[in-house]
């Protein structure tokens, strides 16, 4: 072997050894798949537990798709749904970033990806789940309470003033009006049609079930979801990404900032914000109960 060849091999060995001392996040030979966790009800907000909104996750998504040496982006989803508007906005932002950065997206369903949670999962190129995960609930739901009998019994008089004959539709302190319910159902059907179109566009020929089964609002466990084409396979995040990108793949969690600065930002509202929070406490309690009911629907 020539002296030049020996020297070349020595140099390559030295470079390989030196690379091992470089922090993994700076090495181009180690694939990176940033993980964004999307957990909670969508759009519902309480003082102690804000829900998922585009405003709340936009920066996290931007960071994930801009991660150095990223080969894909993973979404860890655990959501029973909520606002159809916020669900679709998050879906659209994920798809826009995936197209802009030319990165594949993989969704990993944890406990549940139902209703709006499933809509967000559809932003992924592939959906994985656990055998016990719950997926589906492709429908629209709305509800409330009727308090007219309660306030009558305790002697409370309802006083309501509006400009516009339909401004007070479905008021919980007035008797239910069948015409108002009919108008609500028309609105729900429009939103449902948008949801169905989004799922069809995202899943395409992978959908195996009949429309009369898939789009009734029903939901299924993981294995059945795969057989219906709502998910691609059973699998967990670590195993799937290692299978795709090798055992050295890094999966950094992209999370909101923490520490003193973040706490100061959250508390910057001062006394006025605290008073607003107290004033909104009854409404927040109702919202918390509704949020709990959404989770309970799927056994959580």
mmCIF file of C-alpha atoms in Angstrom:
data_model
loop_
_atom_site.group_PDB
_atom_site.id
_atom_site.type_symbol
_atom_site.label_atom_id
_atom_site.label_comp_id
_atom_site.label_asym_id
_atom_site.label_seq_id
_atom_site.Cartn_x
_atom_site.Cartn_y
_atom_site.Cartn_z
ATOM 1 C CA UNK A 1 0.000 0.000 0.000
ATOM 2 C CA UNK A 2 1.364 3.398 -0.933
ATOM 3 C CA UNK A 3 2.300 6.009 1.621
ATOM 4 C CA UNK A 4 -0.466 8.313 0.276
ATOM 5 C CA UNK A 5 -3.122 5.635 0.786
ATOM 6 C CA UNK A 6 -1.981 5.001 4.354
ATOM 7 C CA UNK A 7 -2.025 8.719 5.027
ATOM 8 C CA UNK A 8 -5.530 9.007 3.551
ATOM 9 C CA UNK A 9 -6.858 6.225 5.728
ATOM 10 C CA UNK A 10 -5.295 7.783 8.813
ATOM 11 C CA UNK A 11 -6.903 11.118 8.011
ATOM 12 C CA UNK A 12 -10.320 9.519 7.517
ATOM 13 C CA UNK A 13 -9.981 7.698 10.824
ATOM 14 C CA UNK A 14 -9.004 10.892 12.589
ATOM 15 C CA UNK A 15 -11.990 12.744 11.103
ATOM 16 C CA UNK A 16 -14.357 9.948 12.089
ATOM 17 C CA UNK A 17 -13.016 9.998 15.624
ATOM 18 C CA UNK A 18 -13.315 13.772 15.806
ATOM 19 C CA UNK A 19 -16.962 13.606 14.633
ATOM 20 C CA UNK A 20 -17.829 11.527 17.678
ATOM 21 C CA UNK A 21 -16.895 14.488 19.881
ATOM 22 C CA UNK A 22 -19.281 16.857 18.067
ATOM 23 C CA UNK A 23 -22.655 17.280 19.844
ATOM 24 C CA UNK A 24 -25.323 15.261 18.041
ATOM 25 C CA UNK A 25 -27.450 18.317 17.277
ATOM 26 C CA UNK A 26 -24.620 19.772 15.129
ATOM 27 C CA UNK A 27 -23.834 16.599 13.181
ATOM 28 C CA UNK A 28 -25.224 16.391 9.668
ATOM 29 C CA UNK A 29 -24.889 12.617 9.541
ATOM 30 C CA UNK A 30 -27.467 12.089 12.318
ATOM 31 C CA UNK A 31 -31.079 12.395 11.133
ATOM 32 C CA UNK A 32 -33.452 14.570 13.150
ATOM 33 C CA UNK A 33 -37.238 14.287 13.410
ATOM 34 C CA UNK A 34 -38.613 17.021 15.706
ATOM 35 C CA UNK A 35 -41.720 16.094 17.672
ATOM 36 C CA UNK A 36 -44.616 18.482 18.333
ATOM 37 C CA UNK A 37 -47.048 17.382 21.037
ATOM 38 C CA UNK A 38 -50.662 18.413 20.342
ATOM 39 C CA UNK A 39 -52.625 17.495 23.442
ATOM 40 C CA UNK A 40 -55.931 18.663 24.905
ATOM 41 C CA UNK A 41 -59.287 19.932 23.766
ATOM 42 C CA UNK A 42 -59.223 22.240 20.771
ATOM 43 C CA UNK A 43 -60.273 25.858 21.161
ATOM 44 C CA UNK A 44 -61.691 25.413 24.674
ATOM 45 C CA UNK A 45 -59.930 27.664 27.152
ATOM 46 C CA UNK A 46 -60.005 27.758 30.949
ATOM 47 C CA UNK A 47 -57.746 29.829 33.233
ATOM 48 C CA UNK A 48 -55.851 26.730 34.349
ATOM 49 C CA UNK A 49 -55.793 24.717 31.129
ATOM 50 C CA UNK A 50 -55.770 26.497 27.772
ATOM 51 C CA UNK A 51 -56.899 24.447 24.799
ATOM 52 C CA UNK A 52 -55.199 23.939 21.456
ATOM 53 C CA UNK A 53 -55.413 26.920 19.116
ATOM 54 C CA UNK A 54 -53.436 27.993 16.072
ATOM 55 C CA UNK A 55 -52.116 30.987 18.019
ATOM 56 C CA UNK A 56 -50.835 28.641 20.715
ATOM 57 C CA UNK A 57 -49.064 26.142 18.430
ATOM 58 C CA UNK A 58 -47.992 28.236 15.423
ATOM 59 C CA UNK A 59 -44.519 29.047 16.791
ATOM 60 C CA UNK A 60 -43.948 25.440 17.823
ATOM 61 C CA UNK A 61 -44.809 24.251 14.324
ATOM 62 C CA UNK A 62 -42.551 26.885 12.762
ATOM 63 C CA UNK A 63 -39.667 25.765 14.988
ATOM 64 C CA UNK A 64 -40.236 22.104 14.204
ATOM 65 C CA UNK A 65 -40.277 22.571 10.439
ATOM 66 C CA UNK A 66 -37.218 24.855 10.608
ATOM 67 C CA UNK A 67 -35.117 22.438 12.679
ATOM 68 C CA UNK A 68 -31.607 21.937 11.306
ATOM 69 C CA UNK A 69 -31.142 18.633 9.457
ATOM 70 C CA UNK A 70 -34.797 17.659 9.913
ATOM 71 C CA UNK A 71 -35.826 14.688 7.788
ATOM 72 C CA UNK A 72 -39.501 14.820 8.808
ATOM 73 C CA UNK A 73 -41.792 16.206 11.502
ATOM 74 C CA UNK A 74 -43.697 14.012 13.966
ATOM 75 C CA UNK A 75 -46.981 14.957 15.643
ATOM 76 C CA UNK A 76 -47.846 13.301 18.956
ATOM 77 C CA UNK A 77 -51.625 13.721 19.130
ATOM 78 C CA UNK A 78 -53.897 13.227 22.113
ATOM 79 C CA UNK A 79 -57.104 15.196 21.605
ATOM 80 C CA UNK A 80 -60.838 14.482 21.779
ATOM 81 C CA UNK A 81 -61.599 17.430 19.509
ATOM 82 C CA UNK A 82 -63.284 20.774 20.050
ATOM 83 C CA UNK A 83 -63.482 23.810 17.789
ATOM 84 C CA UNK A 84 -63.791 22.842 14.102
ATOM 85 C CA UNK A 85 -62.348 26.206 13.098
ATOM 86 C CA UNK A 86 -59.169 25.887 15.189
ATOM 87 C CA UNK A 87 -58.809 22.240 14.124
ATOM 88 C CA UNK A 88 -58.870 23.190 10.463
ATOM 89 C CA UNK A 89 -56.548 26.174 10.960
ATOM 90 C CA UNK A 90 -53.952 23.929 12.621
ATOM 91 C CA UNK A 91 -54.403 21.352 9.857
ATOM 92 C CA UNK A 92 -53.857 23.979 7.150
ATOM 93 C CA UNK A 93 -50.762 25.402 8.856
ATOM 94 C CA UNK A 94 -49.163 21.948 9.103
ATOM 95 C CA UNK A 95 -49.856 21.214 5.437
ATOM 96 C CA UNK A 96 -48.533 24.629 4.361
ATOM 97 C CA UNK A 97 -45.280 24.170 6.294
ATOM 98 C CA UNK A 98 -44.856 20.619 5.008
ATOM 99 C CA UNK A 99 -45.167 21.866 1.424
ATOM 100 C CA UNK A 100 -42.880 24.843 2.028
ATOM 101 C CA UNK A 101 -40.112 22.825 3.723
ATOM 102 C CA UNK A 102 -40.701 19.682 1.636
ATOM 103 C CA UNK A 103 -40.800 17.479 4.726
ATOM 104 C CA UNK A 104 -43.019 14.445 5.360
ATOM 105 C CA UNK A 105 -45.263 14.504 8.424
ATOM 106 C CA UNK A 106 -46.043 11.507 10.629
ATOM 107 C CA UNK A 107 -48.848 11.527 13.212
ATOM 108 C CA UNK A 108 -48.772 9.263 16.265
ATOM 109 C CA UNK A 109 -52.081 8.919 18.084
ATOM 110 C CA UNK A 110 -51.815 8.348 21.811
ATOM 111 C CA UNK A 111 -55.072 7.887 23.766
ATOM 112 C CA UNK A 112 -57.410 9.556 21.311
ATOM 113 C CA UNK A 113 -57.555 11.491 18.055
ATOM 114 C CA UNK A 114 -61.260 12.055 17.615
ATOM 115 C CA UNK A 115 -63.351 14.701 15.887
ATOM 116 C CA UNK A 116 -61.092 17.780 15.593
ATOM 117 C CA UNK A 117 -58.196 15.725 16.956
ATOM 118 C CA UNK A 118 -58.575 13.349 14.021
ATOM 119 C CA UNK A 119 -58.853 16.309 11.634
ATOM 120 C CA UNK A 120 -55.411 17.456 12.809
ATOM 121 C CA UNK A 121 -54.038 13.909 12.429
ATOM 122 C CA UNK A 122 -55.160 14.009 8.786
ATOM 123 C CA UNK A 123 -52.523 16.706 8.201
ATOM 124 C CA UNK A 124 -49.928 13.918 8.368
ATOM 125 C CA UNK A 125 -48.776 11.867 5.402
ATOM 126 C CA UNK A 126 -49.053 8.759 7.571
ATOM 127 C CA UNK A 127 -51.026 8.083 10.764
ATOM 128 C CA UNK A 128 -49.917 5.548 13.389
ATOM 129 C CA UNK A 129 -51.735 4.500 16.524
ATOM 130 C CA UNK A 130 -51.730 2.084 19.443
ATOM 131 C CA UNK A 131 -54.146 -0.878 19.406
ATOM 132 C CA UNK A 132 -56.031 0.823 22.260
ATOM 133 C CA UNK A 133 -56.072 4.298 20.689
ATOM 134 C CA UNK A 134 -59.444 5.752 19.721
ATOM 135 C CA UNK A 135 -59.857 7.400 16.319
ATOM 136 C CA UNK A 136 -62.690 8.803 14.244
ATOM 137 C CA UNK A 137 -65.791 10.642 15.447
ATOM 138 C CA UNK A 138 -66.044 12.393 12.076
ATOM 139 C CA UNK A 139 -69.069 14.507 12.839
ATOM 140 C CA UNK A 140 -70.242 17.747 14.428
ATOM 141 C CA UNK A 141 -71.811 18.119 17.846
ATOM 142 C CA UNK A 142 -73.345 21.058 19.642
ATOM 143 C CA UNK A 143 -75.226 21.284 22.886
ATOM 144 C CA UNK A 144 -76.144 23.330 25.875
ATOM 145 C CA UNK A 145 -78.419 23.470 28.881
ATOM 146 C CA UNK A 146 -82.007 24.568 29.461
ATOM 147 C CA UNK A 147 -82.432 26.621 32.612
ATOM 148 C CA UNK A 148 -85.892 28.120 32.017
ATOM 149 C CA UNK A 149 -87.641 25.850 34.544
ATOM 150 C CA UNK A 150 -84.954 26.350 37.150
ATOM 151 C CA UNK A 151 -85.113 30.142 37.106
ATOM 152 C CA UNK A 152 -88.920 29.998 37.174
ATOM 153 C CA UNK A 153 -88.873 27.852 40.318
ATOM 154 C CA UNK A 154 -86.484 30.126 42.168
ATOM 155 C CA UNK A 155 -88.345 33.256 41.147
ATOM 156 C CA UNK A 156 -85.892 34.756 38.667
ATOM 157 C CA UNK A 157 -87.319 36.832 35.831
ATOM 158 C CA UNK A 158 -85.522 36.664 32.490
ATOM 159 C CA UNK A 159 -85.039 40.080 30.865
ATOM 160 C CA UNK A 160 -83.554 40.065 27.382
ATOM 161 C CA UNK A 161 -83.239 42.938 24.908
ATOM 162 C CA UNK A 162 -82.057 42.449 21.325
ATOM 163 C CA UNK A 163 -81.878 44.218 17.987
ATOM 164 C CA UNK A 164 -82.437 41.485 15.436
ATOM 165 C CA UNK A 165 -85.184 38.899 15.792
ATOM 166 C CA UNK A 166 -82.804 35.937 15.823
ATOM 167 C CA UNK A 167 -80.056 37.429 17.951
ATOM 168 C CA UNK A 168 -81.015 35.362 20.997
ATOM 169 C CA UNK A 169 -81.380 31.990 19.285
ATOM 170 C CA UNK A 170 -81.032 28.952 21.558
ATOM 171 C CA UNK A 171 -80.874 31.107 24.679
ATOM 172 C CA UNK A 172 -80.521 28.614 27.590
ATOM 173 C CA UNK A 173 -82.952 30.620 29.747
ATOM 174 C CA UNK A 174 -85.775 30.490 27.198
ATOM 175 C CA UNK A 175 -87.858 27.493 26.015
ATOM 176 C CA UNK A 176 -86.364 25.629 23.065
ATOM 177 C CA UNK A 177 -87.694 26.729 19.669
ATOM 178 C CA UNK A 178 -87.906 23.931 17.029
ATOM 179 C CA UNK A 179 -87.187 26.405 14.229
ATOM 180 C CA UNK A 180 -83.991 27.521 15.938
ATOM 181 C CA UNK A 181 -82.919 23.889 16.373
ATOM 182 C CA UNK A 182 -83.594 23.256 12.672
ATOM 183 C CA UNK A 183 -81.393 26.213 11.704
ATOM 184 C CA UNK A 184 -78.630 24.890 13.953
ATOM 185 C CA UNK A 185 -78.783 21.482 12.269
ATOM 186 C CA UNK A 186 -78.380 23.085 8.833
ATOM 187 C CA UNK A 187 -75.251 24.832 10.091
ATOM 188 C CA UNK A 188 -73.911 21.575 11.516
ATOM 189 C CA UNK A 189 -74.487 19.790 8.220
ATOM 190 C CA UNK A 190 -72.441 22.407 6.382
ATOM 191 C CA UNK A 191 -69.531 22.000 8.795
ATOM 192 C CA UNK A 192 -69.859 18.208 8.624
ATOM 193 C CA UNK A 193 -69.601 18.311 4.833
ATOM 194 C CA UNK A 194 -66.352 20.304 5.102
ATOM 195 C CA UNK A 195 -64.964 17.764 7.574
ATOM 196 C CA UNK A 196 -65.853 14.840 5.294
ATOM 197 C CA UNK A 197 -64.239 16.537 2.287
ATOM 198 C CA UNK A 198 -61.041 17.156 4.277
ATOM 199 C CA UNK A 199 -60.794 13.504 5.353
ATOM 200 C CA UNK A 200 -61.432 12.261 1.807
ATOM 201 C CA UNK A 201 -58.786 14.593 0.381
ATOM 202 C CA UNK A 202 -56.228 13.628 3.022
ATOM 203 C CA UNK A 203 -56.762 9.860 3.171
ATOM 204 C CA UNK A 204 -57.870 9.307 -0.424
ATOM 205 C CA UNK A 205 -57.915 5.715 -1.622
ATOM 206 C CA UNK A 206 -56.675 4.495 1.760
ATOM 207 C CA UNK A 207 -60.220 4.813 3.140
ATOM 208 C CA UNK A 208 -61.738 1.317 3.126
ATOM 209 C CA UNK A 209 -65.027 1.709 4.980
ATOM 210 C CA UNK A 210 -68.362 2.765 3.520
ATOM 211 C CA UNK A 211 -69.273 6.439 3.867
ATOM 212 C CA UNK A 212 -72.395 5.428 5.760
ATOM 213 C CA UNK A 213 -70.070 3.932 8.360
ATOM 214 C CA UNK A 214 -67.101 6.293 8.370
ATOM 215 C CA UNK A 215 -68.883 9.639 8.583
ATOM 216 C CA UNK A 216 -71.609 8.996 11.164
ATOM 217 C CA UNK A 217 -69.592 10.307 14.112
ATOM 218 C CA UNK A 218 -68.730 6.778 15.249
ATOM 219 C CA UNK A 219 -65.256 6.038 16.588
ATOM 220 C CA UNK A 220 -63.098 2.916 16.746
ATOM 221 C CA UNK A 221 -60.061 1.378 18.434
ATOM 222 C CA UNK A 222 -56.687 1.281 16.706
ATOM 223 C CA UNK A 223 -56.803 -2.019 14.809
ATOM 224 C CA UNK A 224 -60.279 -1.367 13.426
ATOM 225 C CA UNK A 225 -59.242 2.187 12.490
ATOM 226 C CA UNK A 226 -56.395 0.741 10.451
ATOM 227 C CA UNK A 227 -58.716 -1.726 8.709
ATOM 228 C CA UNK A 228 -61.042 1.164 7.815
ATOM 229 C CA UNK A 229 -58.170 3.251 6.445
ATOM 230 C CA UNK A 230 -58.433 5.955 9.082
ATOM 231 C CA UNK A 231 -54.871 5.103 10.148
ATOM 232 C CA UNK A 232 -51.993 3.480 8.278
ATOM 233 C CA UNK A 233 -50.548 1.110 10.843
ATOM 234 C CA UNK A 234 -50.120 0.172 14.474
ATOM 235 C CA UNK A 235 -46.857 1.618 15.794
ATOM 236 C CA UNK A 236 -45.243 3.864 18.379
ATOM 237 C CA UNK A 237 -43.192 6.944 17.660
ATOM 238 C CA UNK A 238 -39.769 5.613 18.646
ATOM 239 C CA UNK A 239 -40.027 2.306 16.807
ATOM 240 C CA UNK A 240 -41.528 3.757 13.623
ATOM 241 C CA UNK A 241 -39.004 6.575 13.320
ATOM 242 C CA UNK A 242 -36.086 4.234 14.008
ATOM 243 C CA UNK A 243 -37.390 1.943 11.313
ATOM 244 C CA UNK A 244 -37.559 4.809 8.840
ATOM 245 C CA UNK A 245 -34.398 6.758 9.714
ATOM 246 C CA UNK A 246 -32.150 4.373 11.653
ATOM 247 C CA UNK A 247 -31.301 3.819 15.297
ATOM 248 C CA UNK A 248 -29.374 7.099 15.568
ATOM 249 C CA UNK A 249 -32.394 9.279 14.730
ATOM 250 C CA UNK A 250 -32.891 12.142 17.162
ATOM 251 C CA UNK A 251 -36.443 13.112 18.156
ATOM 252 C CA UNK A 252 -36.223 16.422 20.039
ATOM 253 C CA UNK A 253 -39.477 17.594 21.599
ATOM 254 C CA UNK A 254 -40.422 21.081 20.433
ATOM 255 C CA UNK A 255 -42.107 22.591 23.482
ATOM 256 C CA UNK A 256 -43.130 26.059 24.706
ATOM 257 C CA UNK A 257 -40.468 28.127 26.488
ATOM 258 C CA UNK A 258 -40.096 27.592 30.209
ATOM 259 C CA UNK A 259 -38.315 29.396 33.014
ATOM 260 C CA UNK A 260 -38.415 32.875 34.509
ATOM 261 C CA UNK A 261 -39.034 34.785 31.266
ATOM 262 C CA UNK A 262 -41.940 32.562 30.276
ATOM 263 C CA UNK A 263 -43.496 32.883 33.725
ATOM 264 C CA UNK A 264 -43.168 36.657 33.670
ATOM 265 C CA UNK A 265 -44.823 36.763 30.251
ATOM 266 C CA UNK A 266 -47.734 34.648 31.425
ATOM 267 C CA UNK A 267 -48.184 36.793 34.550
ATOM 268 C CA UNK A 268 -47.833 40.164 32.842
ATOM 269 C CA UNK A 269 -51.561 40.828 33.069
ATOM 270 C CA UNK A 270 -51.184 41.926 36.698
ATOM 271 C CA UNK A 271 -54.078 42.766 39.016
ATOM 272 C CA UNK A 272 -56.454 43.686 36.197
ATOM 273 C CA UNK A 273 -56.031 40.273 34.603
ATOM 274 C CA UNK A 274 -56.575 38.624 37.973
ATOM 275 C CA UNK A 275 -59.852 40.508 38.459
ATOM 276 C CA UNK A 276 -60.960 39.544 34.963
ATOM 277 C CA UNK A 277 -60.226 35.936 35.844
ATOM 278 C CA UNK A 278 -62.383 36.106 38.954
ATOM 279 C CA UNK A 279 -65.244 37.706 37.025
ATOM 280 C CA UNK A 280 -65.100 34.945 34.428
ATOM 281 C CA UNK A 281 -64.936 32.141 36.988
ATOM 282 C CA UNK A 282 -68.558 30.897 36.586
ATOM 283 C CA UNK A 283 -68.210 30.679 32.803
ATOM 284 C CA UNK A 284 -64.829 29.007 33.216
ATOM 285 C CA UNK A 285 -66.336 26.386 35.515
ATOM 286 C CA UNK A 286 -68.965 25.544 32.900
ATOM 287 C CA UNK A 287 -66.273 25.364 30.213
ATOM 288 C CA UNK A 288 -64.235 23.036 32.414
ATOM 289 C CA UNK A 289 -67.265 20.752 32.853
ATOM 290 C CA UNK A 290 -67.869 20.715 29.103
ATOM 291 C CA UNK A 291 -64.197 19.930 28.489
ATOM 292 C CA UNK A 292 -64.382 17.075 30.986
ATOM 293 C CA UNK A 293 -67.497 15.769 29.221
ATOM 294 C CA UNK A 294 -65.690 15.728 25.858
ATOM 295 C CA UNK A 295 -62.903 13.549 27.280
ATOM 296 C CA UNK A 296 -65.368 11.338 29.155
ATOM 297 C CA UNK A 297 -67.171 10.527 25.909
ATOM 298 C CA UNK A 298 -64.149 8.438 24.902
ATOM 299 C CA UNK A 299 -63.618 6.853 28.324
ATOM 300 C CA UNK A 300 -60.880 9.198 29.574
#
